[in-house]
Amino acid sequence: MANSLKLREFSSNIDNIVISLEKFLVERSSDMLRSYYHYYQEVESEYTDLQLVGDSIENYLLLKNIKTMTKLFLQEADAAVRFKRARDSAGYSGAFTEVLRYNTNIKWAVDRLITKQLEESSMQYLLITERINFIQRLGLFMIILAIIFSILSTIWIGFRLTKPLKKLVEAAETISRGEFQLPPLPVSSNDEIAVVSQAFNEMATSIGKLISEIKNKSDLEKKLQEQEYQNLAMKNTLKEAELHALQSQINPHFLFNTLNAGVQLAIMEDADKTADFIDKVSKLLRYSLRKINTAVTIREETDNLENYFFILKTRYGSDRFDLHIDVDPAIADFQIPLLTIQPIVENALIHGVEQLEEGGEIKVRAYQNDESVIIDVSDNGLGMDSETVKRLQEGRKVSGHTTGIGLWNVRDDLYNSLGL
């Protein structure tokens, strides 16, 4: 777009030369001559600075022709001025005719070059748009696939856990009805449920033998009471097993195991970018779920920032904004509270560069100044309005932070870690 404006300004100055030259030739006005020299100098400096946009051969030839014709145009214009001063009417008339011819050809070439550059820019924009749409569709597909996989995995694990428990309950109900002759429960694993099933089988066998023995004894009632007590103990054991099964379903490692399974699935499908994306998400979640008062190194914080920005650039596109990290190796192992830098970078992203269509840049520098360690976060964005600044200063939450940690909390964590 900027190059097209330069070309139009260049074409306009060519026209101004023709207009000033024509008036000078007709009126012999010194003002018109000064105007002519003014636009002459403008064109002379502009045509050498014209740049090619794109790698089209046609564009290259058009630009080369424009420069060549401009050089000849200026020569003929100078010749017309010289002939006019020499009072050679035939000379300046012929030179001015050549000036008009070159002007027409230059304007045609400039218009053609602008049209070609706009067409190429439109094609590039359409190509980028198609790629972004493809990435969005692919990301949506992978999210849906991951959700389906998680649901199926949850159903399968739940079925695997509840099926033996259901058999245990049915067997316990059978025994509670006084039916002690029942087949042993199948044991096909080595988990806690298998241990309970094996114990139940042994218990059922023992109860059967016990009942057969106490039929001939006078303390039948006492033995029956012991049987009932054992049944109650068994039910308590079953409830504990159910509780352990429920707890195992909500183990935090389940989420990471699911994400790791997604990475393996993507690798098997040769979807390396998807595998890398899921791996970065897993690392980001694992880092964020650490205890908030944990001390980490600056290197760990910046590595986490790299993962975070990889996810953002996959989501928004690689041209919209970029992250530059510069850490002095001498302080890379300096310890700071967990999630100190990311909320500040998120603040720069949300209130700085997020509104930019492209060219956004966030810089993170960590260096030592005398006895102090300086961490500097800057961006080239639009900045925050006064109301947002006021909310941040008052410690009120501002929407958009993935960590849920505001700048006020970061300040408090730093004060606490330094004993201030």
Short mmCIF file of C-alpha atoms in Angstrom, two decimals:
data_model
loop_
_atom_site.label_atom_id
_atom_site.label_comp_id
_atom_site.label_asym_id
_atom_site.label_seq_id
_atom_site.Cartn_x
_atom_site.Cartn_y
_atom_site.Cartn_z
CA MET A 1 0.00 0.00 0.00
CA ALA A 2 2.81 2.44 0.87
CA ASN A 3 4.63 1.64 -2.37
CA SER A 4 1.43 2.30 -4.37
CA LEU A 5 1.11 5.72 -2.75
CA LYS A 6 4.71 6.53 -3.68
CA LEU A 7 4.02 5.51 -7.28
CA ARG A 8 0.91 7.72 -7.44
CA GLU A 9 2.82 10.66 -5.95
CA PHE A 10 5.59 10.06 -8.49
CA SER A 11 3.05 10.03 -11.36
CA SER A 12 1.47 13.23 -10.02
CA ASN A 13 4.87 14.99 -9.96
CA ILE A 14 5.45 13.88 -13.59
CA ASP A 15 2.15 15.57 -14.52
CA ASN A 16 3.17 18.70 -12.59
CA ILE A 17 6.41 18.87 -14.59
CA VAL A 18 4.42 18.71 -17.85
CA ILE A 19 1.99 21.41 -16.67
CA SER A 20 4.76 23.75 -15.44
CA LEU A 21 6.85 23.15 -18.57
CA GLU A 22 3.90 23.82 -20.90
CA LYS A 23 3.04 27.11 -19.14
CA PHE A 24 6.68 28.16 -19.23
CA LEU A 25 6.91 27.45 -22.97
CA VAL A 26 3.71 29.41 -23.64
CA GLU A 27 4.09 32.29 -21.16
CA ARG A 28 7.86 32.26 -20.54
CA SER A 29 7.04 32.86 -16.85
CA SER A 30 9.84 32.71 -14.28
CA ASP A 31 7.36 31.39 -11.67
CA MET A 32 6.50 28.48 -13.94
CA LEU A 33 10.20 27.82 -14.50
CA ARG A 34 10.81 27.70 -10.73
CA SER A 35 7.80 25.37 -10.37
CA TYR A 36 9.22 23.23 -13.17
CA TYR A 37 12.61 22.92 -11.44
CA HIS A 38 10.92 22.13 -8.12
CA TYR A 39 8.98 19.18 -9.52
CA TYR A 40 11.99 18.21 -11.64
CA GLN A 41 14.07 17.75 -8.46
CA GLU A 42 11.22 15.82 -6.80
CA VAL A 43 10.97 13.36 -9.70
CA GLU A 44 14.75 13.09 -10.02
CA SER A 45 15.04 11.98 -6.37
CA GLU A 46 11.94 9.79 -6.43
CA TYR A 47 12.47 7.65 -9.52
CA THR A 48 15.84 6.31 -8.32
CA ASP A 49 14.26 5.28 -4.99
CA LEU A 50 11.34 3.35 -6.49
CA GLN A 51 11.31 -0.19 -5.06
CA LEU A 52 9.90 -3.43 -6.45
CA VAL A 53 7.22 -5.23 -4.41
CA GLY A 54 7.03 -8.97 -5.09
CA ASP A 55 9.15 -11.12 -7.39
CA SER A 56 7.10 -10.93 -10.59
CA ILE A 57 9.14 -10.61 -13.81
CA GLU A 58 6.47 -8.36 -15.31
CA ASN A 59 6.67 -6.01 -12.32
CA TYR A 60 10.45 -5.94 -12.61
CA LEU A 61 10.29 -5.03 -16.31
CA LEU A 62 7.61 -2.38 -15.69
CA LEU A 63 9.71 -0.72 -12.97
CA LYS A 64 12.81 -0.85 -15.15
CA ASN A 65 10.90 0.75 -18.06
CA ILE A 66 9.51 3.46 -15.76
CA LYS A 67 13.01 4.40 -14.59
CA THR A 68 14.38 4.37 -18.16
CA MET A 69 11.49 6.44 -19.57
CA THR A 70 11.72 8.87 -16.64
CA LYS A 71 15.39 9.46 -17.36
CA LEU A 72 14.59 10.16 -21.04
CA PHE A 73 11.57 12.25 -20.01
CA LEU A 74 13.76 14.51 -17.86
CA GLN A 75 16.33 14.81 -20.64
CA GLU A 76 13.67 15.90 -23.16
CA ALA A 77 12.20 18.35 -20.64
CA ASP A 78 15.64 19.93 -20.12
CA ALA A 79 16.08 20.09 -23.90
CA ALA A 80 12.73 21.91 -24.26
CA VAL A 81 13.85 24.52 -21.68
CA ARG A 82 17.18 25.02 -23.45
CA PHE A 83 15.48 25.39 -26.87
CA LYS A 84 12.99 27.87 -25.39
CA ARG A 85 15.78 30.01 -23.96
CA ALA A 86 17.54 29.84 -27.35
CA ARG A 87 14.27 30.90 -29.03
CA ASP A 88 14.29 27.74 -31.12
CA SER A 89 10.55 27.14 -31.50
CA ALA A 90 10.95 24.04 -33.64
CA GLY A 91 13.39 22.57 -31.13
CA TYR A 92 11.30 23.06 -28.01
CA SER A 93 8.11 22.03 -29.85
CA GLY A 94 9.69 18.72 -30.84
CA ALA A 95 11.18 18.20 -27.37
CA PHE A 96 7.82 18.95 -25.69
CA THR A 97 6.10 16.45 -28.01
CA GLU A 98 8.56 13.79 -26.77
CA VAL A 99 7.86 14.89 -23.18
CA LEU A 100 4.13 14.32 -23.71
CA ARG A 101 4.77 10.93 -25.29
CA TYR A 102 7.00 9.80 -22.43
CA ASN A 103 4.48 11.17 -19.91
CA THR A 104 1.70 9.05 -21.45
CA ASN A 105 3.87 5.92 -21.44
CA ILE A 106 5.09 6.51 -17.88
CA LYS A 107 1.54 7.00 -16.58
CA TRP A 108 0.42 3.80 -18.30
CA ALA A 109 3.35 1.85 -16.86
CA VAL A 110 2.79 3.28 -13.35
CA ASP A 111 -0.94 2.43 -13.44
CA ARG A 112 -0.13 -1.06 -14.68
CA LEU A 113 2.50 -1.58 -11.97
CA ILE A 114 0.12 -0.38 -9.24
CA THR A 115 -2.61 -2.71 -10.54
CA LYS A 116 -0.24 -5.70 -10.60
CA GLN A 117 1.04 -4.99 -7.09
CA LEU A 118 -2.50 -4.69 -5.75
CA GLU A 119 -3.44 -7.98 -7.42
CA GLU A 120 -0.42 -9.73 -5.88
CA SER A 121 -1.18 -8.24 -2.46
CA SER A 122 -4.79 -9.46 -2.74
CA MET A 123 -3.62 -12.95 -3.67
CA GLN A 124 -1.22 -13.03 -0.71
CA TYR A 125 -3.99 -11.86 1.62
CA LEU A 126 -6.35 -14.56 0.33
CA LEU A 127 -3.63 -17.20 0.74
CA ILE A 128 -2.92 -16.13 4.32
CA THR A 129 -6.66 -16.08 5.08
CA GLU A 130 -7.06 -19.60 3.72
CA ARG A 131 -4.15 -20.84 5.81
CA ILE A 132 -5.56 -19.24 8.95
CA ASN A 133 -8.98 -20.77 8.29
CA PHE A 134 -7.37 -24.17 7.75
CA ILE A 135 -5.44 -23.91 11.02
CA GLN A 136 -8.61 -22.87 12.86
CA ARG A 137 -10.56 -25.80 11.41
CA LEU A 138 -7.73 -28.18 12.22
CA GLY A 139 -7.52 -26.86 15.78
CA LEU A 140 -11.28 -27.21 16.24
CA PHE A 141 -11.14 -30.74 14.87
CA MET A 142 -8.33 -31.69 17.27
CA ILE A 143 -10.21 -30.18 20.22
CA ILE A 144 -13.35 -32.13 19.31
CA LEU A 145 -11.26 -35.27 18.83
CA ALA A 146 -9.59 -34.77 22.21
CA ILE A 147 -12.98 -34.24 23.89
CA ILE A 148 -14.40 -37.38 22.28
CA PHE A 149 -11.31 -39.34 23.27
CA SER A 150 -11.54 -38.05 26.84
CA ILE A 151 -15.23 -38.96 27.07
CA LEU A 152 -14.65 -42.45 25.68
CA SER A 153 -11.67 -42.96 27.99
CA THR A 154 -13.72 -41.84 30.98
CA ILE A 155 -16.58 -44.16 30.04
CA TRP A 156 -14.22 -47.07 29.51
CA ILE A 157 -12.37 -46.52 32.79
CA GLY A 158 -15.64 -46.03 34.63
CA PHE A 159 -17.05 -49.23 33.13
CA ARG A 160 -13.90 -51.14 34.03
CA LEU A 161 -14.14 -49.91 37.62
CA THR A 162 -17.89 -50.26 38.15
CA LYS A 163 -18.38 -53.68 36.52
CA PRO A 164 -16.43 -55.67 39.17
CA LEU A 165 -17.96 -53.51 41.90
CA LYS A 166 -21.42 -54.33 40.58
CA LYS A 167 -20.59 -58.04 40.67
CA LEU A 168 -19.35 -57.63 44.22
CA VAL A 169 -22.61 -55.95 45.21
CA GLU A 170 -24.68 -58.66 43.53
CA ALA A 171 -22.64 -61.37 45.25
CA ALA A 172 -23.00 -59.59 48.59
CA GLU A 173 -26.78 -59.35 48.07
CA THR A 174 -26.86 -63.06 47.24
CA ILE A 175 -25.01 -63.89 50.44
CA SER A 176 -27.22 -61.52 52.41
CA ARG A 177 -30.22 -63.55 51.23
CA GLY A 178 -28.64 -66.66 52.75
CA GLU A 179 -27.47 -68.19 49.47
CA PHE A 180 -23.89 -69.16 50.18
CA GLN A 181 -23.34 -71.56 47.28
CA LEU A 182 -22.26 -69.17 44.50
CA PRO A 183 -19.46 -69.30 41.88
CA PRO A 184 -16.27 -67.36 42.73
CA LEU A 185 -15.91 -63.85 41.33
CA PRO A 186 -13.48 -63.60 38.35
CA VAL A 187 -10.16 -61.87 39.15
CA SER A 188 -8.41 -60.50 36.02
CA SER A 189 -6.28 -57.61 37.34
CA ASN A 190 -3.91 -56.65 40.15
CA ASP A 191 -5.59 -53.50 41.46
CA GLU A 192 -7.41 -52.85 44.73
CA ILE A 193 -10.70 -54.17 43.32
CA ALA A 194 -9.02 -57.48 42.48
CA VAL A 195 -7.75 -57.73 46.05
CA VAL A 196 -11.26 -57.09 47.36
CA SER A 197 -12.72 -59.66 44.94
CA GLN A 198 -10.18 -62.27 45.98
CA ALA A 199 -10.88 -61.55 49.63
CA PHE A 200 -14.60 -61.76 48.91
CA ASN A 201 -14.17 -65.15 47.23
CA GLU A 202 -12.22 -66.43 50.19
CA MET A 203 -14.78 -64.97 52.55
CA ALA A 204 -17.66 -66.54 50.64
CA THR A 205 -15.93 -69.92 50.73
CA SER A 206 -15.27 -69.57 54.44
CA ILE A 207 -18.85 -68.57 55.11
CA GLY A 208 -20.11 -71.58 53.17
CA LYS A 209 -17.93 -73.90 55.21
CA LEU A 210 -18.90 -72.13 58.39
CA ILE A 211 -22.62 -72.48 57.69
CA SER A 212 -22.24 -76.18 56.98
CA GLU A 213 -20.43 -76.63 60.28
CA ILE A 214 -22.74 -74.59 62.48
CA LYS A 215 -25.85 -76.43 61.28
CA ASN A 216 -24.94 -79.23 63.70
CA LYS A 217 -24.04 -76.95 66.58
CA SER A 218 -26.20 -75.45 69.26
CA ASP A 219 -24.72 -71.94 68.95
CA LEU A 220 -26.32 -71.40 65.53
CA GLU A 221 -27.69 -68.01 66.53
CA LYS A 222 -24.29 -66.76 67.70
CA LYS A 223 -22.65 -67.85 64.48
CA LEU A 224 -25.37 -66.16 62.46
CA GLN A 225 -24.68 -62.91 64.32
CA GLU A 226 -21.00 -63.20 63.45
CA GLN A 227 -22.02 -63.80 59.86
CA GLU A 228 -24.08 -60.60 59.87
CA TYR A 229 -21.20 -58.68 61.39
CA GLN A 230 -18.86 -59.94 58.70
CA ASN A 231 -21.36 -58.93 56.03
CA LEU A 232 -21.44 -55.39 57.42
CA ALA A 233 -17.65 -55.25 57.43
CA MET A 234 -17.66 -56.42 53.85
CA LYS A 235 -20.08 -53.65 52.82
CA ASN A 236 -17.84 -51.07 54.50
CA THR A 237 -14.93 -52.47 52.55
CA LEU A 238 -16.95 -52.14 49.33
CA LYS A 239 -17.79 -48.52 50.12
CA GLU A 240 -14.13 -47.77 50.74
CA ALA A 241 -13.29 -49.41 47.41
CA GLU A 242 -15.92 -47.26 45.67
CA LEU A 243 -14.46 -44.14 47.29
CA HIS A 244 -10.94 -45.06 46.14
CA ALA A 245 -12.27 -45.67 42.64
CA LEU A 246 -13.91 -42.23 42.56
CA GLN A 247 -10.74 -40.59 43.82
CA SER A 248 -8.68 -42.29 41.15
CA GLN A 249 -10.92 -40.77 38.48
CA ILE A 250 -10.21 -37.22 39.59
CA ASN A 251 -6.45 -37.64 39.96
CA PRO A 252 -4.74 -34.58 38.39
CA HIS A 253 -2.39 -36.88 36.50
CA PHE A 254 -5.34 -38.13 34.47
CA LEU A 255 -5.40 -34.86 32.52
CA PHE A 256 -1.68 -35.05 31.73
CA ASN A 257 -1.94 -38.72 30.77
CA THR A 258 -4.81 -37.80 28.42
CA LEU A 259 -2.75 -35.00 26.82
CA ASN A 260 0.23 -37.32 26.47
CA ALA A 261 -2.03 -39.83 24.77
CA GLY A 262 -3.11 -37.05 22.41
CA VAL A 263 0.57 -36.33 21.62
CA GLN A 264 1.24 -39.99 20.84
CA LEU A 265 -1.88 -40.16 18.68
CA ALA A 266 -0.80 -37.06 16.71
CA ILE A 267 2.71 -38.52 16.21
CA MET A 268 1.24 -41.78 14.91
CA GLU A 269 -0.86 -39.74 12.46
CA ASP A 270 2.24 -37.74 11.35
CA ALA A 271 0.66 -34.56 12.71
CA ASP A 272 3.92 -33.21 14.14
CA LYS A 273 2.64 -29.64 14.58
CA THR A 274 -0.42 -30.90 16.47
CA ALA A 275 1.78 -33.11 18.64
CA ASP A 276 4.04 -30.15 19.40
CA PHE A 277 1.01 -27.97 20.21
CA ILE A 278 -0.51 -30.53 22.64
CA ASP A 279 2.91 -31.06 24.23
CA LYS A 280 3.26 -27.31 24.81
CA VAL A 281 -0.25 -27.19 26.36
CA SER A 282 0.66 -30.09 28.67
CA LYS A 283 3.88 -28.38 29.79
CA LEU A 284 2.05 -25.08 30.37
CA LEU A 285 -0.63 -26.79 32.51
CA ARG A 286 1.94 -28.78 34.45
CA TYR A 287 3.91 -25.61 35.18
CA SER A 288 0.80 -23.64 36.18
CA LEU A 289 -0.42 -26.38 38.58
CA ARG A 290 2.71 -26.21 40.70
CA LYS A 291 2.36 -24.69 44.17
CA ILE A 292 2.03 -20.93 43.80
CA ASN A 293 4.66 -20.21 46.48
CA THR A 294 7.30 -22.32 44.71
CA ALA A 295 10.56 -20.56 43.84
CA VAL A 296 11.73 -21.02 40.24
CA THR A 297 14.61 -19.70 38.14
CA ILE A 298 14.29 -16.94 35.56
CA ARG A 299 15.23 -19.52 32.94
CA GLU A 300 12.24 -21.69 33.94
CA GLU A 301 9.92 -18.67 33.77
CA THR A 302 11.13 -17.70 30.28
CA ASP A 303 10.89 -21.32 29.07
CA ASN A 304 7.27 -21.30 30.24
CA LEU A 305 6.75 -18.01 28.35
CA GLU A 306 8.04 -19.67 25.16
CA ASN A 307 5.43 -22.44 25.55
CA TYR A 308 2.70 -19.89 26.29
CA PHE A 309 3.52 -17.78 23.22
CA PHE A 310 3.78 -20.86 21.00
CA ILE A 311 0.14 -21.61 21.91
CA LEU A 312 -0.94 -17.98 21.32
CA LYS A 313 0.79 -17.77 17.94
CA THR A 314 -0.85 -21.03 16.91
CA ARG A 315 -4.20 -19.57 17.94
CA TYR A 316 -3.92 -16.04 16.49
CA GLY A 317 -1.39 -16.55 13.69
CA SER A 318 2.38 -16.15 13.55
CA ASP A 319 2.35 -12.62 12.02
CA ARG A 320 0.15 -10.90 14.58
CA PHE A 321 2.64 -10.55 17.41
CA ASP A 322 6.02 -11.88 18.49
CA LEU A 323 7.98 -12.38 21.71
CA HIS A 324 11.67 -11.55 22.15
CA ILE A 325 13.45 -12.77 25.29
CA ASP A 326 16.91 -11.59 26.30
CA VAL A 327 18.23 -13.01 29.60
CA ASP A 328 21.72 -12.34 30.92
CA PRO A 329 23.26 -15.82 31.47
CA ALA A 330 24.77 -14.59 34.73
CA ILE A 331 21.29 -14.30 36.32
CA ALA A 332 19.47 -17.10 34.46
CA ASP A 333 19.44 -19.23 37.64
CA PHE A 334 18.27 -16.38 39.89
CA GLN A 335 15.13 -17.53 41.76
CA ILE A 336 11.82 -15.67 41.74
CA PRO A 337 8.25 -16.67 42.74
CA LEU A 338 6.37 -18.96 40.35
CA LEU A 339 4.36 -17.19 37.60
CA THR A 340 5.94 -13.78 38.13
CA ILE A 341 6.67 -12.84 34.51
CA GLN A 342 3.73 -14.44 32.66
CA PRO A 343 0.98 -12.21 34.19
CA ILE A 344 3.00 -9.12 33.24
CA VAL A 345 3.47 -10.38 29.68
CA GLU A 346 -0.25 -11.23 29.51
CA ASN A 347 -1.02 -7.67 30.63
CA ALA A 348 1.16 -6.33 27.80
CA LEU A 349 -0.60 -8.64 25.35
CA ILE A 350 -4.18 -7.84 26.45
CA HIS A 351 -3.80 -4.08 26.86
CA GLY A 352 -0.97 -3.51 24.37
CA VAL A 353 -0.59 -5.55 21.20
CA GLU A 354 -3.79 -7.61 21.09
CA GLN A 355 -5.63 -4.86 19.15
CA LEU A 356 -2.94 -4.79 16.45
CA GLU A 357 -3.64 -6.73 13.27
CA GLU A 358 0.06 -7.48 12.76
CA GLY A 359 3.54 -6.43 13.84
CA GLY A 360 2.90 -6.66 17.59
CA GLU A 361 6.07 -7.11 19.62
CA ILE A 362 6.68 -7.85 23.30
CA LYS A 363 10.22 -7.73 24.69
CA VAL A 364 11.34 -9.37 27.95
CA ARG A 365 14.78 -8.43 29.23
CA ALA A 366 16.45 -9.70 32.40
CA TYR A 367 19.76 -8.20 33.41
CA GLN A 368 21.81 -7.19 36.45
CA ASN A 369 22.24 -3.55 37.44
CA ASP A 370 24.76 -3.22 40.27
CA GLU A 371 23.25 -5.40 43.03
CA SER A 372 19.75 -5.46 41.54
CA VAL A 373 18.18 -7.89 39.08
CA ILE A 374 15.95 -6.05 36.57
CA ILE A 375 13.18 -7.78 34.61
CA ASP A 376 11.84 -5.39 31.96
CA VAL A 377 8.67 -6.11 29.91
CA SER A 378 7.83 -3.71 27.06
CA ASP A 379 5.57 -3.70 23.99
CA ASN A 380 4.77 -1.58 20.93
CA GLY A 381 1.01 -1.70 21.48
CA LEU A 382 -1.69 0.93 21.95
CA GLY A 383 -1.49 1.13 25.74
CA MET A 384 -4.23 1.13 28.42
CA ASP A 385 -6.97 3.63 29.13
CA SER A 386 -7.05 5.40 32.49
CA GLU A 387 -9.88 3.22 33.86
CA THR A 388 -7.91 0.01 33.23
CA VAL A 389 -4.80 1.50 34.84
CA LYS A 390 -6.88 2.45 37.87
CA ARG A 391 -8.29 -1.09 38.21
CA LEU A 392 -4.79 -2.56 38.06
CA GLN A 393 -3.48 -0.11 40.68
CA GLU A 394 -6.39 -0.97 42.99
CA GLY A 395 -5.70 -4.69 42.62
CA ARG A 396 -9.01 -5.45 40.90
CA LYS A 397 -9.05 -8.40 38.49
CA VAL A 398 -8.84 -7.63 34.77
CA SER A 399 -10.34 -10.21 32.42
CA GLY A 400 -8.13 -12.15 30.02
CA HIS A 401 -5.42 -13.58 32.31
CA THR A 402 -5.10 -17.34 31.84
CA THR A 403 -3.31 -17.78 35.17
CA GLY A 404 -5.91 -15.85 37.19
CA ILE A 405 -3.01 -13.94 38.80
CA GLY A 406 -3.18 -10.16 38.58
CA LEU A 407 -0.36 -7.65 38.74
CA TRP A 408 -1.32 -6.84 42.34
CA ASN A 409 -0.73 -10.47 43.36
CA VAL A 410 2.60 -10.51 41.50
CA ARG A 411 3.68 -7.46 43.46
CA ASP A 412 2.63 -9.06 46.78
CA ASP A 413 4.49 -12.31 45.93
CA LEU A 414 7.66 -10.38 45.17
CA TYR A 415 7.36 -8.37 48.40
CA ASN A 416 6.81 -11.55 50.43
CA SER A 417 9.73 -13.38 48.79
CA LEU A 418 12.02 -10.44 49.59
CA GLY A 419 10.68 -10.03 53.13
CA LEU A 420 9.33 -6.52 52.51
#
